[in-house]
């Protein structure tokens, strides 16, 4: 790897960090570097020595600076009561602080690392004793510890930089100890250590090397944050008289010396050393926190937060080309909401080398979808749905123009590889977006009987309030990952009470309890366990609890996102049964998002196959599975040996980049049947000529009518 | 059921705490033995005759074998006898009884200030990630952490007490206002005796030291709470709660905030210990007659016995507090009890 590429890779997380994080790191780094610069070169630059007060007996006036003189051009920060130049003292203090930080870190490393290695390597009683000792030291107030150690070392040897640095350093030993010990412990169990031993390598060498490389990654954060703390501890020691003894310039001691000045109105002797401490500590903390932000994946925003994604998709299939409907309206509304100039985030695909949007997309409004539900009012009607996220490289349209109809009681399977947009779609159906996410298009939920709050509603531009009243009541989203979807601090019954009360505030507690117990009983969760906490249930039980939560208020629509992943077959069968029952008895419309084709075959009426943000094929399950019309679906079927057991395998190649999607058919790069025309036009969903059923659709120009340039698409229906 | 698992948890925590206390005490004992010379010689050695020195050594048990001294020390620490300082007529326990309430009051006020403003601003900043409020709050958190306790205290004393005269410059209560001493805690004593002027005066004297100390630690809480909020706000259960139509406010408070507070409670013990340590700086600035100042004067007189006694007491307090915090944590988070 070239040095440049390596640099780019190291910098990648930094670039992915939020804007604010970047700015803060840069500011922190500048401040810190400034101090390092001053500390190394400063004393030679400063106009006076920090201890320039010794009066030369020959020339009594020569070396004598005035006492407590106000800041002036001669003495930028004034002079103190010893007749020292405050500016020179502040600069000298930076050097002292830097030396102490470095020496104390060295001490902490020299003691902490070997002890950590030893404890982790030997384990057993030695490990326990060392860990407890380190814990004890860590728990003890660090300043007190530093004071006592500084006092001891001062008595034992002599007060000075070494004593102060040891006192400061001891405080940080436990942290380095801990990091090293934990890594050593974990690597000891790694199989490759065994392997290395059998190959004759020294186990100790292997471990040391491995631990070294792992620890080195966490050291920068620990080091900068400790350095910040060390500066403060040193100053505190100095203030109390146990730090670096005078006449060495040390900020804390200087502030202590200046305490009497304050009352007589002399502010500069106190002010400047304090400002220096604040600046340096702030700089170091900014760097440390910034590094932590960048390194710690937990803190990274989902998508990118901050400014909202603006505008509608460009390239792909832009709504402006459709010249109608909601797309442009939504775009404008968002622009109007946003004070920032438009275009900042939508510029990627209008760059000089990208084809102009119009040429790439001459798509007329997608033809209305005919569904299996002819005659029946669909419970869910989706038109031209787009879901976008903001990313560092520009907007990403995870769902790019989807049309769907779902009849009451119908189950629609939504399949595709991971990253095809099916999870985004399932959230978008409830308009549930992380910050920075945007939904455009049309999602219409049919009326549920009569009565207020049950009218037909358009979800894309519904108010937050309206959306809230829909979610969990008329439409439910059941997530995968049963282990993390329930609040660990809340009893299961409280989850139910909260959900029910959110929609039926007037229900009595008894009634709420009754609803809860019934819903859970249906899922086989006994009454006695209703008040347990989530962690007291198994994964399968939690998944059933989630499902019960989703249907307790009898929704019209249930969207189940991988509802059975990570569950064993028996639980899976139970959950599928429950879902089937719901459809049959309560006419619930079900969207089943999954990559398990077996489940789709078993439980769904229709299936929609997604690829790179678009539906490429849709139709009755039997028809699509037996006679797939789109090359992608064909590939899927071919790579799936048995529908019952095998999960969806990917076909050779990988899906396109959705930030800058290819023009034309998005499957072209992987399609065995690709033609020149495929990269020129975006195929639209049409009925394949040879399909026997009415509502089978595929988006591939192998089928006449899918080419948008075809003048007679409508006649085929 | 809950209570039995709680009891078991408590027992196991105590069992884990004892070795730690033992180690702490041992370290304290050894530390003050490595200094050459002995406490008597260090303090009064140059003022008394050799025989006198020897008698005092013998009386203080310093001529006994180290193991014996160690055993006596441990026994004393457990039974509440922290030794007799050389430079003070009072026993260490009396010194502690006289000064610790002052420190404790100060630290409690500081803790309230720190948690109050740290948690509020931190939680809001986390919610409003990357907005101007967040950036300002974050910077404020960092800068207030970066400001040395004693420096902030000095400036506060100068501007608010000396210049503006809003607050007293130091001490626990003005001249005759100190309440009759029962517990040593002025606030408590003045409430017990219903001495309102004393109560007012005590609180009034606590404000400035408490705030300057708390401000600095508020910065730590602020940063920590903010980061935790960032994590819980994107937790799966928060999204799931949104998907159930739970109101924004409830999701924020009941799910995101409450979960974000769990680790905050965990660090509170450590923070309390740190505050206790740092209160020494505030005490110094405001001439606060607390434990920190007592330690400083023993250190200044090189009275090792006094130093050892007070440090031992700190160790016990710290361990007890960390135990308490664990218990509180277990009450909040059901997972810990298992
Ligand atoms: S349109 Fe062309 S590239 Fe796309 S699936 Fe059909 S044949 Fe393949």
Tab-separated table of C-alpha atoms in Angstrom, chain B residues 115-280:
chain	number	residue	atom	x	y	z
B	115	UNK	CA	-25.164	16.853	38.537
B	116	UNK	CA	-27.845	19.489	38.137
B	117	UNK	CA	-26.241	21.483	35.426
B	118	UNK	CA	-24.179	18.683	33.915
B	119	UNK	CA	-27.091	16.341	33.431
B	120	UNK	CA	-29.489	18.986	32.157
B	121	UNK	CA	-27.204	20.592	29.630
B	122	UNK	CA	-25.621	17.279	28.680
B	123	UNK	CA	-28.955	15.641	27.969
B	124	UNK	CA	-30.240	18.569	25.932
B	125	UNK	CA	-26.984	18.818	24.009
B	126	UNK	CA	-27.120	15.116	23.219
B	127	UNK	CA	-30.664	15.450	21.985
B	128	UNK	CA	-29.783	18.470	19.849
B	129	UNK	CA	-26.635	16.894	18.477
B	130	UNK	CA	-24.500	19.160	16.312
B	131	UNK	CA	-26.762	22.152	16.708
B	132	UNK	CA	-25.299	25.414	18.035
B	133	UNK	CA	-26.656	24.517	21.464
B	134	UNK	CA	-24.770	21.248	21.383
B	135	UNK	CA	-21.522	22.856	20.298
B	136	UNK	CA	-21.840	25.631	22.869
B	137	UNK	CA	-22.800	23.200	25.611
B	138	UNK	CA	-19.959	20.906	24.737
B	139	UNK	CA	-17.412	23.689	24.686
B	140	UNK	CA	-18.756	24.971	27.964
B	141	UNK	CA	-18.387	21.486	29.402
B	142	UNK	CA	-14.822	21.176	28.243
B	143	UNK	CA	-13.783	24.654	29.298
B	144	UNK	CA	-15.352	24.333	32.726
B	145	UNK	CA	-13.549	21.032	33.155
B	146	UNK	CA	-10.326	22.665	31.973
B	147	UNK	CA	-10.550	25.490	34.490
B	148	UNK	CA	-8.550	24.683	37.623
B	149	UNK	CA	-10.802	24.460	40.671
B	150	UNK	CA	-8.675	26.824	42.705
B	151	UNK	CA	-8.457	29.398	39.936
B	152	UNK	CA	-12.203	29.559	39.468
B	153	UNK	CA	-12.577	29.747	43.242
B	154	UNK	CA	-10.071	32.588	43.461
B	155	UNK	CA	-11.724	34.589	40.713
B	156	UNK	CA	-15.143	33.973	42.213
B	157	UNK	CA	-13.882	35.095	45.556
B	158	UNK	CA	-12.333	38.203	44.058
B	159	UNK	CA	-15.229	39.360	41.913
B	160	UNK	CA	-18.282	38.113	43.724
B	161	UNK	CA	-17.058	38.461	47.301
B	162	UNK	CA	-14.442	41.177	47.419
B	163	UNK	CA	-15.550	43.456	44.597
B	164	UNK	CA	-19.299	43.012	44.633
B	165	UNK	CA	-19.664	41.855	48.207
B	166	UNK	CA	-22.368	39.359	47.310
B	167	UNK	CA	-20.873	36.466	49.178
B	168	UNK	CA	-18.637	35.975	52.187
B	169	UNK	CA	-14.986	35.456	51.357
B	170	UNK	CA	-14.716	32.287	53.383
B	171	UNK	CA	-15.619	30.319	56.484
B	172	UNK	CA	-18.691	28.241	57.219
B	173	UNK	CA	-20.836	30.826	58.958
B	174	UNK	CA	-20.467	34.389	60.097
B	175	UNK	CA	-19.172	34.975	63.620
B	176	UNK	CA	-22.060	34.277	65.941
B	177	UNK	CA	-24.284	32.489	63.499
B	178	UNK	CA	-22.759	29.048	63.771
B	179	UNK	CA	-25.398	26.657	65.065
B	180	UNK	CA	-25.021	24.781	68.248
B	181	UNK	CA	-22.912	21.781	67.332
B	182	UNK	CA	-24.709	18.445	67.446
B	183	UNK	CA	-23.641	16.532	64.370
B	184	UNK	CA	-21.124	19.011	63.056
B	185	UNK	CA	-23.128	19.431	59.890
B	186	UNK	CA	-24.133	23.074	60.108
B	187	UNK	CA	-27.123	22.740	57.832
B	188	UNK	CA	-28.381	19.736	59.736
B	189	UNK	CA	-27.657	21.210	63.148
B	190	UNK	CA	-29.407	24.452	62.399
B	191	UNK	CA	-32.444	22.558	61.175
B	192	UNK	CA	-32.480	20.364	64.276
B	193	UNK	CA	-32.271	23.350	66.562
B	194	UNK	CA	-34.490	25.345	64.189
B	195	UNK	CA	-31.988	28.124	64.193
B	196	UNK	CA	-32.997	29.998	61.053
B	197	UNK	CA	-30.283	32.665	61.062
B	198	UNK	CA	-27.708	29.896	61.384
B	199	UNK	CA	-29.317	27.942	58.584
B	200	UNK	CA	-29.363	30.976	56.328
B	201	UNK	CA	-25.800	31.848	57.155
B	202	UNK	CA	-24.554	28.291	56.615
B	203	UNK	CA	-26.258	27.991	53.248
B	204	UNK	CA	-25.111	31.451	52.252
B	205	UNK	CA	-21.530	30.512	53.037
B	206	UNK	CA	-21.861	27.297	51.079
B	207	UNK	CA	-23.006	28.880	47.836
B	208	UNK	CA	-19.785	30.232	46.399
B	209	UNK	CA	-17.442	27.377	47.399
B	210	UNK	CA	-20.049	24.818	46.385
B	211	UNK	CA	-20.684	26.391	43.010
B	212	UNK	CA	-17.059	26.919	42.076
B	213	UNK	CA	-16.273	23.326	42.959
B	214	UNK	CA	-19.415	21.936	41.348
B	215	UNK	CA	-19.015	23.887	38.141
B	216	UNK	CA	-15.797	22.127	37.311
B	217	UNK	CA	-17.266	18.700	37.878
B	218	UNK	CA	-20.416	19.631	36.055
B	219	UNK	CA	-18.266	19.758	32.951
B	220	UNK	CA	-17.387	16.098	33.406
B	221	UNK	CA	-21.005	15.091	33.897
B	222	UNK	CA	-22.063	17.204	30.962
B	223	UNK	CA	-19.704	15.469	28.591
B	224	UNK	CA	-20.540	12.053	29.905
B	225	UNK	CA	-24.297	12.488	29.835
B	226	UNK	CA	-24.145	13.914	26.358
B	227	UNK	CA	-22.246	10.952	24.997
B	228	UNK	CA	-24.623	8.536	26.705
B	229	UNK	CA	-27.614	10.347	25.289
B	230	UNK	CA	-26.115	10.077	21.827
B	231	UNK	CA	-25.892	6.348	22.278
B	232	UNK	CA	-29.291	5.718	23.799
B	233	UNK	CA	-31.037	8.017	21.334
B	234	UNK	CA	-30.009	5.697	18.581
B	235	UNK	CA	-30.675	2.546	20.548
B	236	UNK	CA	-32.947	-0.033	19.003
B	237	UNK	CA	-35.502	0.223	21.775
B	238	UNK	CA	-35.818	3.944	21.218
B	239	UNK	CA	-36.609	3.427	17.558
B	240	UNK	CA	-39.007	0.687	18.536
B	241	UNK	CA	-40.769	3.027	20.951
B	242	UNK	CA	-41.122	5.580	18.186
B	243	UNK	CA	-42.538	2.868	15.961
B	244	UNK	CA	-45.211	2.203	18.585
B	245	UNK	CA	-46.299	5.808	18.473
B	246	UNK	CA	-45.059	6.680	21.942
B	247	UNK	CA	-44.862	10.445	22.265
B	248	UNK	CA	-41.568	12.163	21.614
B	249	UNK	CA	-41.440	13.426	25.168
B	250	UNK	CA	-41.934	9.997	26.708
B	251	UNK	CA	-39.424	8.375	24.395
B	252	UNK	CA	-36.943	11.018	25.355
B	253	UNK	CA	-37.429	10.816	29.088
B	254	UNK	CA	-38.537	7.304	29.801
B	255	UNK	CA	-36.335	5.501	27.326
B	256	UNK	CA	-33.404	7.574	26.138
B	257	UNK	CA	-32.769	9.629	29.253
B	258	UNK	CA	-33.341	6.925	31.813
B	259	UNK	CA	-31.041	4.528	30.046
B	260	UNK	CA	-28.451	7.230	29.592
B	261	UNK	CA	-28.454	7.774	33.332
B	262	UNK	CA	-27.407	4.229	34.221
B	263	UNK	CA	-23.720	4.702	33.426
B	264	UNK	CA	-23.915	8.178	34.909
B	265	UNK	CA	-24.879	6.728	38.272
B	266	UNK	CA	-21.967	4.339	37.927
B	267	UNK	CA	-19.466	7.146	37.604
B	268	UNK	CA	-21.114	9.163	40.338
B	269	UNK	CA	-19.243	7.181	42.979
B	270	UNK	CA	-15.942	7.866	41.335
B	271	UNK	CA	-16.879	11.488	40.841
B	272	UNK	CA	-17.802	11.796	44.466
B	273	UNK	CA	-14.376	10.542	45.431
B	274	UNK	CA	-12.754	12.946	42.992
B	275	UNK	CA	-14.829	15.799	44.368
B	276	UNK	CA	-13.805	14.887	47.876
B	277	UNK	CA	-10.191	15.022	46.773
B	278	UNK	CA	-10.549	18.274	44.891
B	279	UNK	CA	-12.470	19.950	47.680
B	280	UNK	CA	-9.071	20.333	49.294
